[in-house]
Structure formats: structure tokens, C-alpha cells
């Protein structure tokens, strides 16, 4: 990896973080305003209170989403590095024109860096879906507090269009939050973290003595992610479809990054060819041929001449010299350096 690649990665990462910030904490991308039916029971559930009063508050969810994969990767990489024999450990790896990193540090930075990128990417996808669709939460009408008399709502079949900006009389901040339901961002982040951690444990951990360690750990992590989605539904903060869409978004991003970006947490093998030995005078150049030995090609006339030569030598009671070596030998070696 050269300096240009490093700069490109840093620019992409900075752009992803900045876009996630604008989606999350600014009004740069307002949510689409959808209409609603009067007295719609699907969006008339009681207001569950602010997000901090939830049984799965954002602080707890984001802490678990950050801490569980980080601790798991640190434990797995340090344990694997210590278990390796001294001969199997690499000393340093060149990562740029002038930089040398320990392979342990390089793996940790790579896996956690890709995880952080996916975390912000999941946030962007979830927020973009909420902004584009503008689907209402189950407690939308409770937060909206529409004036049914002024809107002329005499039956549940009466539809209030989104162009009627004054349809809601409630807190504008709560109304804007109640228009961001699909997909569930907490569900997407939870399953993204769970799938990434589960795939790391499954592909990297090599446990001996018990076959239930990895399945138990994976089921616990997945259960926590599913529990977050269940809490969002039971507290009337999201619909089931919102949670399922969030699960699909987070799981797809995690699977893509693990399989296509970091190659299932496996080291990539880079072949480094040693410089060929200096050519002797009179030797023909090899023109970059692979590591093979070219056989000697003989014509039928050459074979007859060689048989006659051996017959004469045997009659003279002289030892027959060993066969000539192959015409071309290209000795070279290939070394493999693990770069992850």
C-alpha cells in the first residue's frame, strides 16, 4: 500500500463521517412529508417518551455496537499473535514508502478501520432511507396532535395530504422525528455489529477442547441485536417492517465488507521475486521465464551419433561419461510475505 492509496482511504473515510454527521445532526436533508388517514390505528399508538427513556437507549446501543466488536477483535488478534511460534511470526511489514508496521498492529488497524467505515456507512443508508420515505412511526398521530375539526376528519377514510403543513399542532421536533421510521437505524447498527463480530469469531477463532464456545458466543451477540429490534417494536418506536428492513441493511453491509473487502479476515499472500543472479558470459537471457527447467531437445540424427559414440567407448574399455545436463537451468526462489 503506497502513500496515494493511504490518502485515498483517508479521504473516503472523512467523507463518510462528514455525510453521516450531516444526516444525523443537521437539517440539511429534511424528511419527506407523507400524508395520513384520519384516526389511523396503525400510527395512533401512545407516545413512548424520549429515546433516552427507552429500555434500549441510544447510548447503550451505540456503546455495545462499538465495544463488543472492538474487544472481540483485540482479544482474538492478541491471542493469535501470542499463540504463534516465534518462527511463524513476522517482524515488520512495509505499508508505504517509508512506514513499517508490526503485523499485529496492522491487522487490528485494518479490521477495526473497515468496521468503523461500515458503521458510518450503515448510518448513512439508514438515515437516507428515513429521509427519502418519510414513513411515520406507530406514535405519529400522538406526536402530531392533528386538529381533526379543522382538517374536516369526519371518517377514518379521510386522507390528509402532506401538503397541508399546518396539519400537525404538536412539537415540531417530535413531529420531525416521528417521520423517520423506515428503516430502523438502531436495528441496522445492531445487526451490522452482530454479523461482523459473528463472522470474525467463526472465521478467526480456533478453539480446542469444546465445540460450544463459538456457537454460544455468536448466539449471544445475535440475540442482543434481535432484542434491540424487539424493544423498538414493543415500545411503539418502529413497525416490524422497519426493524426487518434495518436488519437486512446492516447484515448486508457487514457480509459485503467481510467477504469482498477484507477477504474473510484472511491474510493475502504477496509474491516477491528475488533478483536473478548475474548472467555469465555467453549465457542466453531467460526473458523472465517462470521457475521451470527446460528439457534437452535432441534430433534423431543426434541420438544415432550418441549411440555410436557409446559403442566405440565401450569397445575401447573406457568409461562412458554421464549424460549432459539440461541445456537451460533457471534457478530462482520465491518468497511469500503475509500482508494483511
XYZ file of C-alpha atoms in Angstrom:
340
model
C 0.000 0.000 0.000
C 1.566 3.276 -1.092
C 1.009 6.812 0.085
C -1.574 7.525 -2.618
C -3.734 4.610 -1.524
C -3.459 5.717 2.094
C -4.540 9.239 1.218
C -7.483 7.927 -0.815
C -8.660 5.787 2.084
C -8.421 8.721 4.492
C -10.377 10.971 2.111
C -13.148 8.373 1.678
C -13.332 7.808 5.433
C -13.513 11.547 6.150
C -16.253 11.992 3.545
C -18.271 9.134 5.027
C -18.028 10.552 8.547
C -18.987 14.029 7.340
C -22.016 12.741 5.426
C -23.178 10.732 8.431
C -22.859 13.858 10.590
C -24.992 15.923 8.213
C -27.689 13.249 8.135
C -27.730 12.816 11.900
C -27.257 16.232 13.443
C -28.321 18.829 10.857
C -31.421 19.698 8.855
C -29.572 19.600 5.547
C -31.678 16.628 4.385
C -35.279 17.083 5.634
C -37.552 14.069 5.706
C -40.238 13.621 3.087
C -43.666 14.731 4.378
C -46.216 11.978 3.894
C -49.936 12.304 4.361
C -52.043 10.197 6.715
C -55.561 8.908 7.203
C -57.630 10.351 9.982
C -57.827 8.131 13.077
C -55.412 5.608 11.546
C -54.901 2.992 14.261
C -51.521 1.871 12.849
C -49.985 5.241 13.708
C -52.126 6.179 16.737
C -50.152 4.344 19.435
C -49.285 6.238 22.636
C -46.149 8.313 22.693
C -43.385 6.237 24.384
C -41.382 9.222 25.587
C -37.932 10.413 24.557
C -35.342 7.979 23.271
C -33.332 8.200 26.495
C -36.262 6.673 28.429
C -36.235 3.533 26.285
C -35.190 0.167 27.677
C -32.563 0.169 24.930
C -31.464 3.832 24.855
C -29.187 5.054 22.062
C -26.264 5.471 24.478
C -26.420 1.792 25.443
C -26.924 0.605 21.876
C -24.061 2.663 20.476
C -21.776 1.640 23.342
C -22.428 -2.057 22.727
C -22.124 -1.605 18.967
C -18.693 -0.030 19.476
C -17.367 -2.065 22.392
C -18.303 -5.655 21.501
C -16.522 -5.864 18.116
C -13.535 -3.864 19.364
C -12.948 -6.061 22.405
C -13.529 -9.243 20.378
C -11.034 -8.254 17.678
C -8.412 -7.160 20.210
C -8.702 -10.419 22.164
C -8.640 -12.542 19.022
C -5.660 -10.811 17.423
C -3.524 -10.633 20.573
C -4.267 -14.263 21.444
C -3.465 -15.426 17.924
C -0.227 -13.428 17.872
C 0.930 -14.891 21.195
C -0.005 -18.461 20.268
C 2.055 -18.413 17.076
C 5.525 -19.834 17.242
C 8.471 -17.474 17.009
C 9.377 -18.770 13.588
C 5.900 -18.113 12.236
C 5.755 -14.536 13.444
C 6.691 -11.778 11.083
C 8.822 -8.934 12.283
C 7.741 -5.978 10.171
C 5.654 -5.304 7.102
C 6.144 -2.447 4.683
C 2.901 -0.494 4.321
C 4.125 2.584 2.478
C 7.275 4.045 1.068
C 8.677 4.856 4.481
C 6.473 3.172 7.092
C 6.869 -0.157 8.880
C 4.137 -1.716 10.980
C 4.088 -4.752 13.172
C 1.743 -7.367 11.623
C -0.358 -7.477 14.808
C -0.902 -3.723 14.716
C -1.616 -3.832 11.005
C -4.337 -6.485 11.358
C -6.009 -4.660 14.243
C -5.994 -1.338 12.405
C -7.297 -2.934 9.230
C -10.166 -4.875 10.801
C -11.269 -2.047 13.088
C -10.881 0.501 10.292
C -13.132 -1.475 7.965
C -15.611 -1.957 10.810
C -15.702 1.786 11.530
C -16.248 2.558 7.859
C -19.142 0.090 7.722
C -20.634 1.587 10.885
C -20.816 5.040 9.322
C -21.987 3.582 6.005
C -24.849 1.783 7.785
C -25.815 5.029 9.490
C -25.884 6.798 6.114
C -28.019 4.103 4.462
C -30.494 4.064 7.354
C -30.803 7.849 7.526
C -31.108 8.121 3.753
C -33.949 5.605 3.762
C -35.748 7.508 6.511
C -35.354 10.831 4.705
C -36.485 9.514 1.326
C -39.511 7.510 2.509
C -40.707 9.678 5.401
C -42.691 6.781 6.902
C -44.437 7.577 10.164
C -43.737 5.818 13.438
C -46.513 3.976 15.306
C -46.942 7.006 17.615
C -47.022 9.598 14.821
C -50.557 10.901 15.393
C -49.922 11.196 19.128
C -46.897 13.381 18.461
C -48.590 15.228 15.592
C -51.764 16.122 17.523
C -53.793 16.980 14.407
C -56.818 19.243 14.649
C -59.399 16.865 13.214
C -62.120 19.506 13.185
C -60.087 21.960 11.159
C -58.940 19.204 8.805
C -62.515 18.010 8.242
C -61.897 14.494 9.526
C -65.388 13.010 9.752
C -64.413 9.422 8.887
C -61.276 7.252 9.061
C -61.204 7.179 5.255
C -60.450 10.895 5.019
C -56.872 11.413 3.845
C -54.811 14.404 4.909
C -52.207 15.205 2.281
C -48.641 16.071 3.107
C -49.077 19.491 1.503
C -51.126 20.614 4.483
C -48.166 21.809 6.539
C -50.360 23.040 9.393
C -51.959 19.633 9.890
C -49.819 18.925 12.984
C -50.014 21.117 16.073
C -47.548 19.190 18.221
C -43.876 19.801 18.948
C -42.143 20.275 15.558
C -39.065 18.362 16.725
C -41.157 15.371 17.821
C -43.152 15.501 14.609
C -39.980 15.523 12.504
C -38.584 12.566 14.484
C -41.874 10.693 14.087
C -41.487 10.905 10.300
C -38.266 8.857 10.357
C -39.193 5.246 10.883
C -38.129 3.175 7.849
C -35.674 1.528 8.188
C -34.862 1.334 11.879
C -31.383 2.769 12.394
C -30.851 1.076 15.770
C -31.800 -2.298 14.307
C -29.455 -1.781 11.350
C -26.488 -0.826 13.535
C -27.154 -3.651 15.990
C -27.272 -6.392 13.372
C -24.328 -4.926 11.472
C -22.222 -5.133 14.630
C -23.506 -8.629 15.416
C -22.887 -10.067 11.936
C -19.391 -8.563 11.732
C -18.495 -9.965 15.154
C -20.020 -13.373 14.442
C -18.159 -13.718 11.156
C -14.904 -12.727 12.838
C -15.373 -15.276 15.627
C -16.361 -18.009 13.182
C -13.526 -17.439 10.713
C -10.657 -16.494 13.025
C -11.115 -18.230 16.384
C -9.629 -21.713 16.638
C -10.831 -23.195 19.914
C -9.837 -26.618 21.195
C -11.479 -28.680 23.906
C -15.088 -27.623 23.350
C -17.341 -27.210 20.357
C -19.863 -24.917 22.030
C -17.699 -21.861 22.678
C -18.061 -20.204 19.292
C -21.777 -21.046 18.783
C -22.625 -19.774 22.258
C -20.779 -16.503 21.756
C -22.330 -16.000 18.323
C -25.860 -16.687 19.582
C -25.436 -14.243 22.460
C -24.307 -11.460 20.128
C -27.116 -12.116 17.644
C -29.680 -12.303 20.456
C -28.664 -8.856 21.677
C -29.200 -7.439 18.199
C -32.607 -9.089 17.867
C -33.545 -7.859 21.337
C -32.909 -4.271 20.269
C -35.350 -4.708 17.388
C -37.985 -6.280 19.640
C -37.730 -3.382 22.092
C -38.185 -0.884 19.269
C -41.422 -2.606 18.244
C -42.874 -3.157 21.706
C -42.306 0.479 22.682
C -44.108 1.698 19.534
C -40.999 3.373 18.150
C -40.860 1.323 14.929
C -43.014 -1.061 12.950
C -41.995 -4.672 12.331
C -41.285 -3.820 8.699
C -38.938 -1.025 9.810
C -36.970 -3.380 12.041
C -36.745 -6.101 9.404
C -35.537 -3.580 6.831
C -32.912 -2.365 9.310
C -31.749 -5.924 9.936
C -31.441 -6.532 6.201
C -29.468 -3.319 5.668
C -26.990 -3.912 8.487
C -26.491 -7.594 7.743
C -25.923 -6.998 4.020
C -23.298 -4.300 4.634
C -21.434 -6.462 7.162
C -21.426 -9.517 4.893
C -20.218 -7.456 1.931
C -17.322 -5.877 3.833
C -16.165 -9.172 5.339
C -16.306 -11.225 2.158
C -15.347 -8.665 -0.504
C -13.178 -6.084 1.268
C -11.126 -7.965 3.868
C -11.330 -11.451 2.336
C -12.903 -13.229 5.311
C -10.212 -11.946 7.701
C -7.546 -13.955 5.872
C -4.050 -12.654 5.063
C -3.300 -12.005 1.422
C -0.177 -13.600 0.002
C 2.124 -11.308 -1.931
C 4.829 -12.934 -4.042
C 8.168 -11.135 -4.010
C 10.709 -12.372 -6.508
C 14.380 -12.179 -5.633
C 16.722 -10.527 -8.043
C 18.092 -13.046 -10.558
C 21.787 -13.900 -10.338
C 24.111 -12.079 -12.725
C 24.309 -13.683 -16.144
C 27.513 -15.360 -17.167
C 29.248 -14.506 -20.367
C 27.870 -16.472 -23.253
C 24.669 -17.401 -21.422
C 21.379 -16.676 -23.128
C 18.859 -14.431 -21.387
C 15.826 -16.136 -19.869
C 13.357 -13.366 -20.822
C 11.500 -13.666 -17.491
C 10.505 -17.309 -17.892
C 8.840 -18.973 -14.858
C 10.543 -21.364 -12.468
C 10.956 -24.334 -14.788
C 13.763 -26.419 -16.204
C 13.791 -26.561 -19.964
C 14.375 -30.129 -21.264
C 17.076 -31.008 -23.767
C 15.713 -31.473 -27.267
C 17.553 -33.971 -29.451
C 17.053 -34.795 -33.098
C 17.070 -38.431 -34.392
C 20.447 -37.815 -36.032
C 21.854 -36.640 -32.709
C 20.572 -39.795 -30.986
C 22.229 -42.077 -33.593
C 25.511 -40.208 -33.227
C 25.357 -40.562 -29.447
C 24.656 -44.331 -29.653
C 27.643 -44.836 -31.956
C 29.846 -42.862 -29.622
C 28.845 -45.039 -26.669
C 29.537 -48.238 -28.675
C 33.050 -47.090 -29.564
C 33.794 -46.098 -25.993
C 32.612 -49.487 -24.679
C 34.883 -51.348 -27.162
C 37.856 -49.280 -26.038
C 37.063 -50.203 -22.395
C 36.764 -46.528 -21.443
C 34.163 -45.218 -19.011
C 31.146 -43.622 -20.535
C 30.722 -40.073 -19.258
C 27.431 -39.179 -17.574
C 24.719 -37.606 -19.720
C 24.976 -33.913 -20.324
C 22.898 -31.721 -18.065
C 19.853 -29.910 -19.401
C 20.537 -27.013 -21.671
C 18.887 -24.325 -19.552
C 18.519 -24.102 -15.793
C 16.811 -21.102 -14.309
C 17.380 -21.274 -10.568
C 15.436 -18.711 -8.614
C 13.467 -18.611 -5.441
C 10.154 -17.107 -4.459
C 9.375 -15.779 -1.012
C 5.912 -15.229 0.318
C 5.216 -12.389 2.690
C 1.953 -12.221 4.543
C 0.348 -8.842 4.106
C -2.979 -8.285 5.821
